[in-house]
């Protein structure tokens, strides 16, 4: 059963019935990003703690009634979601925090949180009778869209900026999508995709523009809630580019709060890189969002013009959270720290929230007697070139035991 009541425009606040809109607000145009609204009274009767206890579907589709999708094809999909949430004792102790939890969303099929959105996109494309799905992205939405489309037999046309890391670009072609590597930045890729989608009538998976992407993204919060036995942490830290992920994180907590499943909504820490921090700049200056440079190694959050600004700003505002930015050097250090302390390998944007937590503790934003969850949003193997910056290059060893011992002594191993 579909519990969608309609859509509300994030700009003008106008409510639309499902049949009245296609993607964005008819009055506000492309900037009028919509929010999917459900019949929460009806859902309250269905989505109870018992419902979840008895639900043996350990993927994000366990939340299907509140995702706005038809359920016909969910069993044919790749397994998305229900990624592990670890108690990070070593790193938590290192930071001096009461408790730190890490959700490794890099373990999704294509290695990032974007699979949550792409899974929904592919189902929506099938519902719409489309045979081709298209999107532009810094790399992860692109590879994820190609991945999910391949599994469900859809064609995919994918636009990425030329700087997209080799791991992500390789994935896109390997999944058989038509790859358009745009000679320009993410803005250029986004604009070209927009024009091409309008011209050829493909299903549009562009984040922000398509309100259902947040419906996939928000499941990460539902999972955190269940995995923490309906008592989420004081804070949830997440890296921010376009703002869809953080918007989804907030919506997930808000909806379970409204359904009476949790007693409070965690404060959200939105983390950007100092090399590209339009949200942080706006928060600091109190001025409207301005275009920023895209100058960071964290390519997934190198978004100079965020496409989902209102949902992102509201997520931090309504959760009484904070914006914070961290340097690329700090991100690289966080990558090594997470690997060394917890055995988890994240890409730069995937670990930026680790650096963000450290910075927030240093600034007294997060207190040491508080509890924190962070989400590793992308797998480190996607971007080995930047991971190389976090490590020491290996020494080539002569196959000789004396040489080996000398080296091990130098390293303090023996
Ligand atoms: C896309 C992405 C983000 C940020 O998500 P937005 O919706 O663009 O804010 C963070 N980390 C990784 C690894 C991503 O791929
Ligand atoms: Zn509107």
PDB file of C-alpha atoms and ligand atoms in Angstrom, residues 112 114 140 217 239-246 300-301 303 347 349-350 377-378, ligand 1:
ATOM      1  CA  UNK A 112      28.420   4.294  -0.904  1.00  0.00           C
ATOM      2  CA  UNK A 114      24.091   6.679  -2.718  1.00  0.00           C
ATOM      3  CA  UNK A 140      29.118   8.066  -6.205  1.00  0.00           C
ATOM      4  CA  UNK A 217      18.623   8.394   2.024  1.00  0.00           C
ATOM      5  CA  UNK A 239      29.400  15.017   5.517  1.00  0.00           C
ATOM      6  CA  UNK A 240      27.490  17.433   3.287  1.00  0.00           C
ATOM      7  CA  UNK A 241      27.750  18.225  -0.433  1.00  0.00           C
ATOM      8  CA  UNK A 242      24.440  18.836  -2.200  1.00  0.00           C
ATOM      9  CA  UNK A 243      22.602  18.430   1.078  1.00  0.00           C
ATOM     10  CA  UNK A 244      20.357  15.495   0.159  1.00  0.00           C
ATOM     11  CA  UNK A 245      22.039  13.089   2.546  1.00  0.00           C
ATOM     12  CA  UNK A 246      21.815  15.365   5.572  1.00  0.00           C
ATOM     13  CA  UNK A 300      31.954  13.649  -3.141  1.00  0.00           C
ATOM     14  CA  UNK A 301      31.365  16.857  -1.197  1.00  0.00           C
ATOM     15  CA  UNK A 303      29.785  20.889  -4.474  1.00  0.00           C
ATOM     16  CA  UNK A 347      36.977   7.649   1.056  1.00  0.00           C
ATOM     17  CA  UNK A 349      34.158  12.491   1.997  1.00  0.00           C
ATOM     18  CA  UNK A 350      33.249   9.265   3.753  1.00  0.00           C
ATOM     19  CA  UNK A 377      29.291   7.412   3.466  1.00  0.00           C
ATOM     20  CA  UNK A 378      31.729   5.954   0.927  1.00  0.00           C
TER      21      UNK A 378
HETATM   22  C1  LIG B   1      27.144  12.193  -1.928  1.00  0.00           C
HETATM   23  C2  LIG B   1      28.053  11.966  -0.809  1.00  0.00           C
HETATM   24  C3  LIG B   1      28.039  12.766   0.335  1.00  0.00           C
HETATM   25  C4  LIG B   1      27.151  13.973   0.517  1.00  0.00           C
HETATM   26  O1  LIG B   1      25.835  13.802   0.138  1.00  0.00           O
HETATM   27  P1  LIG B   1      25.010  15.042  -0.429  1.00  0.00           P
HETATM   28  O2  LIG B   1      23.653  14.547  -0.591  1.00  0.00           O
HETATM   29  O3  LIG B   1      25.645  15.455  -1.716  1.00  0.00           O
HETATM   30  O4  LIG B   1      25.128  16.129   0.583  1.00  0.00           O
HETATM   31  C5  LIG B   1      28.930  12.459   1.335  1.00  0.00           C
HETATM   32  N1  LIG B   1      29.796  11.438   1.231  1.00  0.00           N
HETATM   33  C6  LIG B   1      29.827  10.648   0.156  1.00  0.00           C
HETATM   34  C7  LIG B   1      30.809   9.539   0.108  1.00  0.00           C
HETATM   35  C8  LIG B   1      28.958  10.884  -0.896  1.00  0.00           C
HETATM   36  O5  LIG B   1      29.024  10.104  -1.984  1.00  0.00           O
END
